[in-house]
PDB file of C-alpha atoms in Angstrom:
ATOM      1  CA  MET F   1       0.000   0.000   0.000  1.00  0.00           C
ATOM      2  CA  LYS F   2       2.803   2.423   0.852  1.00  0.00           C
ATOM      3  CA  LYS F   3       4.310   2.009  -2.623  1.00  0.00           C
ATOM      4  CA  ILE F   4       0.928   2.642  -4.266  1.00  0.00           C
ATOM      5  CA  VAL F   5       0.406   5.801  -2.217  1.00  0.00           C
ATOM      6  CA  ILE F   6       3.819   7.161  -3.176  1.00  0.00           C
ATOM      7  CA  ILE F   7       3.288   6.432  -6.872  1.00  0.00           C
ATOM      8  CA  ILE F   8      -0.108   8.152  -6.926  1.00  0.00           C
ATOM      9  CA  LEU F   9       1.130  11.199  -5.033  1.00  0.00           C
ATOM     10  CA  ALA F  10       4.216  11.457  -7.201  1.00  0.00           C
ATOM     11  CA  PHE F  11       2.042  11.286 -10.302  1.00  0.00           C
ATOM     12  CA  PHE F  12       0.025  14.262  -9.072  1.00  0.00           C
ATOM     13  CA  ILE F  13       3.272  16.152  -8.454  1.00  0.00           C
ATOM     14  CA  LEU F  14       4.451  15.316 -11.949  1.00  0.00           C
ATOM     15  CA  VAL F  15       1.145  16.435 -13.449  1.00  0.00           C
ATOM     16  CA  SER F  16       1.432  19.683 -11.503  1.00  0.00           C
ATOM     17  CA  GLY F  17       4.826  20.168 -13.092  1.00  0.00           C
ATOM     18  CA  CYS F  18       3.265  19.686 -16.496  1.00  0.00           C
ATOM     19  CA  ILE F  19       0.768  22.432 -15.737  1.00  0.00           C
ATOM     20  CA  ASN F  20       3.470  24.833 -14.661  1.00  0.00           C
ATOM     21  CA  GLU F  21       5.689  24.073 -17.614  1.00  0.00           C
ATOM     22  CA  GLY F  22       2.935  24.798 -20.119  1.00  0.00           C
ATOM     23  CA  ASN F  23       1.827  27.804 -18.067  1.00  0.00           C
ATOM     24  CA  GLU F  24      -1.553  27.600 -19.774  1.00  0.00           C
ATOM     25  CA  ILE F  25      -3.752  25.726 -17.294  1.00  0.00           C
ATOM     26  CA  LYS F  26      -4.630  27.283 -13.954  1.00  0.00           C
ATOM     27  CA  SER F  27      -6.174  25.286 -11.146  1.00  0.00           C
ATOM     28  CA  LYS F  28      -8.812  26.663  -8.814  1.00  0.00           C
ATOM     29  CA  LYS F  29     -10.596  25.499  -5.702  1.00  0.00           C
ATOM     30  CA  ILE F  30     -14.063  23.986  -5.891  1.00  0.00           C
ATOM     31  CA  SER F  31     -16.589  25.457  -3.475  1.00  0.00           C
ATOM     32  CA  PRO F  32     -18.253  23.078  -0.986  1.00  0.00           C
ATOM     33  CA  GLU F  33     -21.609  23.898  -2.579  1.00  0.00           C
ATOM     34  CA  LEU F  34     -20.460  22.944  -6.081  1.00  0.00           C
ATOM     35  CA  ALA F  35     -18.755  19.829  -4.730  1.00  0.00           C
ATOM     36  CA  GLU F  36     -22.026  18.813  -3.050  1.00  0.00           C
ATOM     37  CA  PHE F  37     -23.898  19.364  -6.301  1.00  0.00           C
ATOM     38  CA  ALA F  38     -21.454  17.055  -8.101  1.00  0.00           C
ATOM     39  CA  ALA F  39     -21.778  14.418  -5.366  1.00  0.00           C
ATOM     40  CA  LYS F  40     -25.572  14.515  -5.688  1.00  0.00           C
ATOM     41  CA  GLU F  41     -25.223  14.079  -9.446  1.00  0.00           C
ATOM     42  CA  TYR F  42     -22.993  11.033  -9.101  1.00  0.00           C
ATOM     43  CA  LEU F  43     -24.839   9.177  -6.324  1.00  0.00           C
ATOM     44  CA  PRO F  44     -27.899   7.978  -8.340  1.00  0.00           C
ATOM     45  CA  LYS F  45     -25.598   6.681 -11.061  1.00  0.00           C
ATOM     46  CA  TYR F  46     -24.372   4.076  -8.576  1.00  0.00           C
ATOM     47  CA  TYR F  47     -27.158   3.526  -6.038  1.00  0.00           C
ATOM     48  CA  SER F  48     -30.928   3.559  -6.372  1.00  0.00           C
ATOM     49  CA  GLY F  49     -33.305   4.978  -3.795  1.00  0.00           C
ATOM     50  CA  ASP F  50     -33.972   8.329  -2.192  1.00  0.00           C
ATOM     51  CA  TYR F  51     -30.979   9.811  -0.382  1.00  0.00           C
ATOM     52  CA  GLU F  52     -30.404  13.049   1.506  1.00  0.00           C
ATOM     53  CA  VAL F  53     -27.103  14.740   2.357  1.00  0.00           C
ATOM     54  CA  LEU F  54     -26.255  14.126   5.995  1.00  0.00           C
ATOM     55  CA  GLY F  55     -23.060  16.168   6.006  1.00  0.00           C
ATOM     56  CA  ARG F  56     -19.600  16.617   4.539  1.00  0.00           C
ATOM     57  CA  ILE F  57     -16.044  16.017   5.692  1.00  0.00           C
ATOM     58  CA  LYS F  58     -13.157  18.216   4.519  1.00  0.00           C
ATOM     59  CA  MET F  59      -9.910  16.510   3.616  1.00  0.00           C
ATOM     60  CA  TYR F  60      -6.513  18.138   3.203  1.00  0.00           C
ATOM     61  CA  ASP F  61      -3.276  17.543   1.315  1.00  0.00           C
ATOM     62  CA  LEU F  62       0.205  17.564   2.852  1.00  0.00           C
ATOM     63  CA  GLY F  63       0.406  21.291   2.194  1.00  0.00           C
ATOM     64  CA  GLY F  64      -2.587  21.950   4.418  1.00  0.00           C
ATOM     65  CA  GLU F  65      -4.941  22.828   1.555  1.00  0.00           C
ATOM     66  CA  VAL F  66      -8.435  21.382   1.172  1.00  0.00           C
ATOM     67  CA  THR F  67      -8.149  18.831  -1.621  1.00  0.00           C
ATOM     68  CA  ALA F  68     -11.297  16.675  -1.370  1.00  0.00           C
ATOM     69  CA  TYR F  69     -14.690  16.306   0.286  1.00  0.00           C
ATOM     70  CA  ALA F  70     -16.476  13.203   1.513  1.00  0.00           C
ATOM     71  CA  PHE F  71     -20.242  13.665   1.359  1.00  0.00           C
ATOM     72  CA  ILE F  72     -22.219  11.315   3.554  1.00  0.00           C
ATOM     73  CA  PHE F  73     -25.757  10.538   2.418  1.00  0.00           C
ATOM     74  CA  LYS F  74     -28.546   8.881   4.367  1.00  0.00           C
ATOM     75  CA  LYS F  75     -31.555   7.063   2.982  1.00  0.00           C
ATOM     76  CA  SER F  76     -34.790   8.974   3.374  1.00  0.00           C
ATOM     77  CA  GLY F  77     -36.532   7.885   6.542  1.00  0.00           C
ATOM     78  CA  PHE F  78     -33.343   7.054   8.421  1.00  0.00           C
ATOM     79  CA  LYS F  79     -33.844   8.812  11.762  1.00  0.00           C
ATOM     80  CA  VAL F  80     -30.583  10.755  11.906  1.00  0.00           C
ATOM     81  CA  ASN F  81     -30.440  14.468  11.140  1.00  0.00           C
ATOM     82  CA  ASN F  82     -26.745  15.407  11.114  1.00  0.00           C
ATOM     83  CA  LEU F  83     -23.226  14.048  11.513  1.00  0.00           C
ATOM     84  CA  GLU F  84     -23.189  14.629  15.270  1.00  0.00           C
ATOM     85  CA  GLU F  85     -26.248  12.426  15.703  1.00  0.00           C
ATOM     86  CA  MET F  86     -24.679   9.888  13.354  1.00  0.00           C
ATOM     87  CA  LYS F  87     -21.482   9.891  15.400  1.00  0.00           C
ATOM     88  CA  SER F  88     -23.434   9.236  18.598  1.00  0.00           C
ATOM     89  CA  LEU F  89     -25.268   6.362  16.941  1.00  0.00           C
ATOM     90  CA  VAL F  90     -21.983   4.859  15.737  1.00  0.00           C
ATOM     91  CA  GLU F  91     -20.549   4.978  19.263  1.00  0.00           C
ATOM     92  CA  GLU F  92     -23.675   3.332  20.690  1.00  0.00           C
ATOM     93  CA  THR F  93     -23.663   0.535  18.108  1.00  0.00           C
ATOM     94  CA  GLU F  94     -22.008  -2.797  18.915  1.00  0.00           C
ATOM     95  CA  GLY F  95     -19.925  -4.581  16.295  1.00  0.00           C
ATOM     96  CA  ILE F  96     -17.567  -3.035  13.757  1.00  0.00           C
ATOM     97  CA  PRO F  97     -19.508  -4.059  10.606  1.00  0.00           C
ATOM     98  CA  GLU F  98     -22.728  -2.647  12.033  1.00  0.00           C
ATOM     99  CA  LYS F  99     -21.086   0.722  12.758  1.00  0.00           C
ATOM    100  CA  TYR F 100     -20.732   1.412   9.034  1.00  0.00           C
ATOM    101  CA  PHE F 101     -24.510   1.398   8.427  1.00  0.00           C
ATOM    102  CA  THR F 102     -24.098   0.159   4.868  1.00  0.00           C
ATOM    103  CA  ARG F 103     -27.843  -0.254   4.356  1.00  0.00           C
ATOM    104  CA  GLU F 104     -28.742   3.214   5.543  1.00  0.00           C
ATOM    105  CA  THR F 105     -25.904   5.420   4.251  1.00  0.00           C
ATOM    106  CA  ALA F 106     -23.614   6.008   1.278  1.00  0.00           C
ATOM    107  CA  THR F 107     -20.493   8.092   0.731  1.00  0.00           C
ATOM    108  CA  VAL F 108     -19.318  10.040  -2.312  1.00  0.00           C
ATOM    109  CA  VAL F 109     -15.767  11.420  -2.332  1.00  0.00           C
ATOM    110  CA  VAL F 110     -15.163  14.278  -4.762  1.00  0.00           C
ATOM    111  CA  SER F 111     -12.228  16.519  -5.562  1.00  0.00           C
ATOM    112  CA  ALA F 112     -11.926  20.077  -4.270  1.00  0.00           C
ATOM    113  CA  VAL F 113      -9.641  21.135  -7.148  1.00  0.00           C
ATOM    114  CA  ASN F 114     -10.855  21.599 -10.715  1.00  0.00           C
ATOM    115  CA  THR F 115      -7.760  20.076 -12.344  1.00  0.00           C
ATOM    116  CA  ILE F 116      -8.484  16.735 -10.664  1.00  0.00           C
ATOM    117  CA  SER F 117     -11.250  14.385 -11.826  1.00  0.00           C
ATOM    118  CA  PRO F 118     -14.440  15.292  -9.918  1.00  0.00           C
ATOM    119  CA  LEU F 119     -15.264  11.809  -8.695  1.00  0.00           C
ATOM    120  CA  HIS F 120     -12.782   9.975  -6.516  1.00  0.00           C
ATOM    121  CA  ARG F 121     -14.919   7.173  -5.133  1.00  0.00           C
ATOM    122  CA  THR F 122     -18.421   6.051  -4.121  1.00  0.00           C
ATOM    123  CA  TYR F 123     -19.429   3.300  -1.697  1.00  0.00           C
ATOM    124  CA  THR F 124     -22.247   2.263   0.593  1.00  0.00           C
ATOM    125  CA  GLY F 125     -21.784   2.975   4.270  1.00  0.00           C
ATOM    126  CA  LEU F 126     -19.855   5.499   6.302  1.00  0.00           C
ATOM    127  CA  PRO F 127     -16.170   6.391   5.782  1.00  0.00           C
ATOM    128  CA  GLY F 128     -13.663   4.594   7.987  1.00  0.00           C
ATOM    129  CA  ILE F 129     -12.272   7.952   9.092  1.00  0.00           C
ATOM    130  CA  PHE F 130     -15.706   8.720  10.535  1.00  0.00           C
ATOM    131  CA  VAL F 131     -16.433   5.337  12.097  1.00  0.00           C
ATOM    132  CA  LEU F 132     -13.003   4.902  13.695  1.00  0.00           C
ATOM    133  CA  GLU F 133     -12.377   8.502  14.741  1.00  0.00           C
ATOM    134  CA  LYS F 134     -12.767   7.732  18.451  1.00  0.00           C
ATOM    135  CA  ASP F 135     -10.438   4.718  18.193  1.00  0.00           C
ATOM    136  CA  ILE F 136      -7.802   6.948  16.622  1.00  0.00           C
ATOM    137  CA  GLU F 137      -8.301   9.618  19.275  1.00  0.00           C
ATOM    138  CA  ASP F 138      -7.855   6.989  22.005  1.00  0.00           C
ATOM    139  CA  PHE F 139      -4.717   5.622  20.313  1.00  0.00           C
ATOM    140  CA  ILE F 140      -3.122   9.070  20.080  1.00  0.00           C
ATOM    141  CA  ARG F 141      -3.984   9.913  23.678  1.00  0.00           C
ATOM    142  CA  GLU F 142      -2.591   6.633  25.018  1.00  0.00           C
ATOM    143  CA  GLU F 143       0.453   6.112  22.781  1.00  0.00           C
ATOM    144  CA  TYR F 144       1.418   9.662  21.772  1.00  0.00           C
ATOM    145  CA  PRO F 145       0.126  11.970  24.543  1.00  0.00           C
ATOM    146  CA  GLU F 146       2.264  14.865  23.278  1.00  0.00           C
ATOM    147  CA  TYR F 147       0.312  14.805  19.995  1.00  0.00           C
ATOM    148  CA  ASN F 148      -3.173  16.054  19.126  1.00  0.00           C
ATOM    149  CA  LYS F 149      -5.552  14.639  16.552  1.00  0.00           C
ATOM    150  CA  GLY F 150      -5.483  17.021  13.624  1.00  0.00           C
ATOM    151  CA  ARG F 151      -6.884  17.154  10.127  1.00  0.00           C
ATOM    152  CA  ILE F 152      -8.047  14.389   7.835  1.00  0.00           C
ATOM    153  CA  ILE F 153      -5.401  13.940   5.135  1.00  0.00           C
ATOM    154  CA  PHE F 154      -6.284  12.708   1.651  1.00  0.00           C
ATOM    155  CA  LEU F 155      -3.343  10.797   0.171  1.00  0.00           C
ATOM    156  CA  ASN F 156      -5.396   9.016  -2.467  1.00  0.00           C
ATOM    157  CA  PRO F 157      -8.982   7.697  -2.710  1.00  0.00           C
ATOM    158  CA  PHE F 158      -8.018   4.509  -0.879  1.00  0.00           C
ATOM    159  CA  ASP F 159      -5.662   6.016   1.686  1.00  0.00           C
ATOM    160  CA  ILE F 160      -7.276   8.699   3.819  1.00  0.00           C
ATOM    161  CA  VAL F 161      -5.640   9.201   7.196  1.00  0.00           C
ATOM    162  CA  TYR F 162      -5.615  11.340  10.316  1.00  0.00           C
ATOM    163  CA  GLU F 163      -2.892  13.822  11.136  1.00  0.00           C
ATOM    164  CA  ALA F 164      -1.403  13.678  14.631  1.00  0.00           C
ATOM    165  CA  SER F 165       0.417  16.912  15.387  1.00  0.00           C
ATOM    166  CA  LYS F 166       2.351  18.431  18.266  1.00  0.00           C
ATOM    167  CA  GLN F 167       1.212  21.860  17.128  1.00  0.00           C
ATOM    168  CA  SER F 168      -1.997  23.383  18.416  1.00  0.00           C
ATOM    169  CA  ASP F 169      -2.362  25.936  15.604  1.00  0.00           C
ATOM    170  CA  ILE F 170      -2.406  23.982  12.335  1.00  0.00           C
ATOM    171  CA  ASP F 171      -5.110  25.798  10.375  1.00  0.00           C
ATOM    172  CA  LYS F 172      -4.006  26.603   6.808  1.00  0.00           C
ATOM    173  CA  LYS F 173      -0.488  25.367   7.520  1.00  0.00           C
ATOM    174  CA  PRO F 174       1.446  22.530   5.850  1.00  0.00           C
ATOM    175  CA  LEU F 175       1.877  19.389   7.905  1.00  0.00           C
ATOM    176  CA  SER F 176       4.958  19.625  10.085  1.00  0.00           C
ATOM    177  CA  SER F 177       7.740  17.118   9.479  1.00  0.00           C
ATOM    178  CA  ASP F 178       7.359  15.580  12.935  1.00  0.00           C
ATOM    179  CA  SER F 179       3.624  14.962  12.475  1.00  0.00           C
ATOM    180  CA  LEU F 180       2.282  11.427  12.170  1.00  0.00           C
ATOM    181  CA  LEU F 181      -0.218   9.938   9.736  1.00  0.00           C
ATOM    182  CA  ILE F 182      -2.576   7.400  11.258  1.00  0.00           C
ATOM    183  CA  SER F 183      -4.519   5.049   9.002  1.00  0.00           C
ATOM    184  CA  THR F 184      -7.840   3.456   9.874  1.00  0.00           C
ATOM    185  CA  GLY F 185      -6.516   0.181   8.475  1.00  0.00           C
ATOM    186  CA  LYS F 186      -3.394   0.145  10.660  1.00  0.00           C
ATOM    187  CA  ILE F 187      -4.040   2.435  13.589  1.00  0.00           C
ATOM    188  CA  ASP F 188      -1.094   1.066  15.554  1.00  0.00           C
ATOM    189  CA  GLU F 189       1.382   1.664  12.696  1.00  0.00           C
ATOM    190  CA  PRO F 190       1.594   5.452  12.235  1.00  0.00           C
ATOM    191  CA  ARG F 191       3.725   6.857   9.440  1.00  0.00           C
ATOM    192  CA  LYS F 192       5.980   9.874   9.739  1.00  0.00           C
ATOM    193  CA  VAL F 193       5.234  12.820   7.480  1.00  0.00           C
ATOM    194  CA  SER F 194       8.976  13.336   7.046  1.00  0.00           C
ATOM    195  CA  ASP F 195       9.367   9.780   5.707  1.00  0.00           C
ATOM    196  CA  LEU F 196       6.508  10.187   3.256  1.00  0.00           C
ATOM    197  CA  ARG F 197       7.858  13.508   2.007  1.00  0.00           C
ATOM    198  CA  HIS F 198      11.308  11.978   1.548  1.00  0.00           C
ATOM    199  CA  ASP F 199       9.841   9.109  -0.475  1.00  0.00           C
ATOM    200  CA  LEU F 200       7.862  11.568  -2.585  1.00  0.00           C
ATOM    201  CA  GLU F 201      10.917  13.699  -3.267  1.00  0.00           C
ATOM    202  CA  GLU F 202      12.879  10.626  -4.352  1.00  0.00           C
ATOM    203  CA  ARG F 203      10.063   9.528  -6.604  1.00  0.00           C
ATOM    204  CA  GLU F 204       9.722  13.005  -8.095  1.00  0.00           C
ATOM    205  CA  ARG F 205      13.436  13.119  -8.880  1.00  0.00           C
ATOM    206  CA  ARG F 206      13.175   9.789 -10.690  1.00  0.00           C
ATOM    207  CA  GLU F 207      10.138  11.001 -12.646  1.00  0.00           C
ATOM    208  CA  GLU F 208      11.907  14.223 -13.601  1.00  0.00           C
ATOM    209  CA  LYS F 209      14.933  12.247 -14.735  1.00  0.00           C
ATOM    210  CA  GLN F 210      12.737  10.037 -16.914  1.00  0.00           C
ATOM    211  CA  LEU F 211      11.147  13.119 -18.444  1.00  0.00           C
ATOM    212  CA  ALA F 212      14.529  14.685 -19.118  1.00  0.00           C
ATOM    213  CA  GLN F 213      15.704  11.519 -20.880  1.00  0.00           C
ATOM    214  CA  MET F 214      12.788  11.540 -23.315  1.00  0.00           C
ATOM    215  CA  ASN F 215      13.450  12.868 -26.779  1.00  0.00           C
ATOM    216  CA  LYS F 216      11.799  16.177 -27.603  1.00  0.00           C
ATOM    217  CA  GLU F 217       8.857  14.713 -29.524  1.00  0.00           C
ATOM    218  CA  THR F 218       8.073  12.020 -26.951  1.00  0.00           C
ATOM    219  CA  ARG F 219       8.217  14.580 -24.165  1.00  0.00           C
ATOM    220  CA  ARG F 220       5.937  16.932 -26.073  1.00  0.00           C
ATOM    221  CA  GLU F 221       3.401  14.141 -26.669  1.00  0.00           C
ATOM    222  CA  PHE F 222       3.526  13.075 -23.031  1.00  0.00           C
ATOM    223  CA  LEU F 223       2.981  16.590 -21.714  1.00  0.00           C
ATOM    224  CA  GLU F 224       0.203  17.180 -24.213  1.00  0.00           C
ATOM    225  CA  MET F 225      -1.533  13.997 -23.083  1.00  0.00           C
ATOM    226  CA  GLN F 226      -1.346  15.126 -19.455  1.00  0.00           C
ATOM    227  CA  ARG F 227      -2.648  18.582 -20.299  1.00  0.00           C
ATOM    228  CA  ASN F 228      -5.550  17.039 -22.204  1.00  0.00           C
ATOM    229  CA  LYS F 229      -6.461  14.921 -19.186  1.00  0.00           C
ATOM    230  CA  ILE F 230      -6.308  17.935 -16.910  1.00  0.00           C
ATOM    231  CA  GLN F 231      -8.345  20.033 -19.332  1.00  0.00           C
ATOM    232  CA  ALA F 232     -10.971  17.278 -19.460  1.00  0.00           C
ATOM    233  CA  ASN F 233     -11.265  17.486 -15.675  1.00  0.00           C
ATOM    234  CA  ILE F 234     -11.638  21.272 -15.845  1.00  0.00           C
ATOM    235  CA  ASP F 235     -14.285  20.926 -18.555  1.00  0.00           C
ATOM    236  CA  LYS F 236     -16.241  18.449 -16.431  1.00  0.00           C
ATOM    237  CA  TRP F 237     -16.175  20.824 -13.460  1.00  0.00           C
ATOM    238  CA  ASN F 238     -17.242  23.694 -15.731  1.00  0.00           C
ATOM    239  CA  GLU F 239     -20.162  21.572 -16.880  1.00  0.00           C
ATOM    240  CA  PHE F 240     -21.183  20.945 -13.273  1.00  0.00           C
ATOM    241  CA  GLU F 241     -20.860  24.648 -12.503  1.00  0.00           C
ATOM    242  CA  GLU F 242     -23.100  25.643 -15.408  1.00  0.00           C
ATOM    243  CA  ARG F 243     -25.809  23.221 -14.273  1.00  0.00           C
ATOM    244  CA  PHE F 244     -25.329  24.319 -10.661  1.00  0.00           C
ATOM    245  CA  GLN F 245     -25.967  27.953 -11.627  1.00  0.00           C
ATOM    246  CA  LEU F 246     -29.093  27.003 -13.596  1.00  0.00           C
ATOM    247  CA  ARG F 247     -30.710  24.830 -10.935  1.00  0.00           C
TER     248      ARG F 247
END
């Protein structure tokens, strides 16, 4: 899993480099309202039935910027009104599988940046970062008392983790090198932010070297392909925005 995470993150870094080199594509943040509209558009393509938005979860990148949203939906008639009530119900429920409420809820994860494909992932049930939040809080308090539970960090659609930080003021700041990343899949095996950044830097250097070794035409075709993919993502977000304004 670690190798997959590094490859995906490095790819995004490489794509970002392509944007900068061409200096013709500018990224922008997606508003929570537009992101919710997109999530509502995607949900019925995957799951039938009447759903209502229960709430959203902001997720950040290593630079401390909002990079994705997880929208939690509930089936109509499910007697929960907001995420706080849902959290209380999760804590009262016995059994890990039951805590995910796969029959009553669904989750849609969408990007918060227009250069990234709008849809990251959909699934029935609650996100692990929501269900296991208290377990992670308890782990940090017991094993790393000098740390505080921080933001939810989006590494890729299948690796969303919690930040554990020694800093109290982390709003709009990059993750500090001594922070930890705690996964819901391996709570007792935290990763160091410094290690992940080092791996990313190594991967980026290798990617840059590969690019530099390409002949001029191959490099041009590669960069053009990446720009086309990014432009397609922007076009899709523009399409959502037009429909959002007309609703």
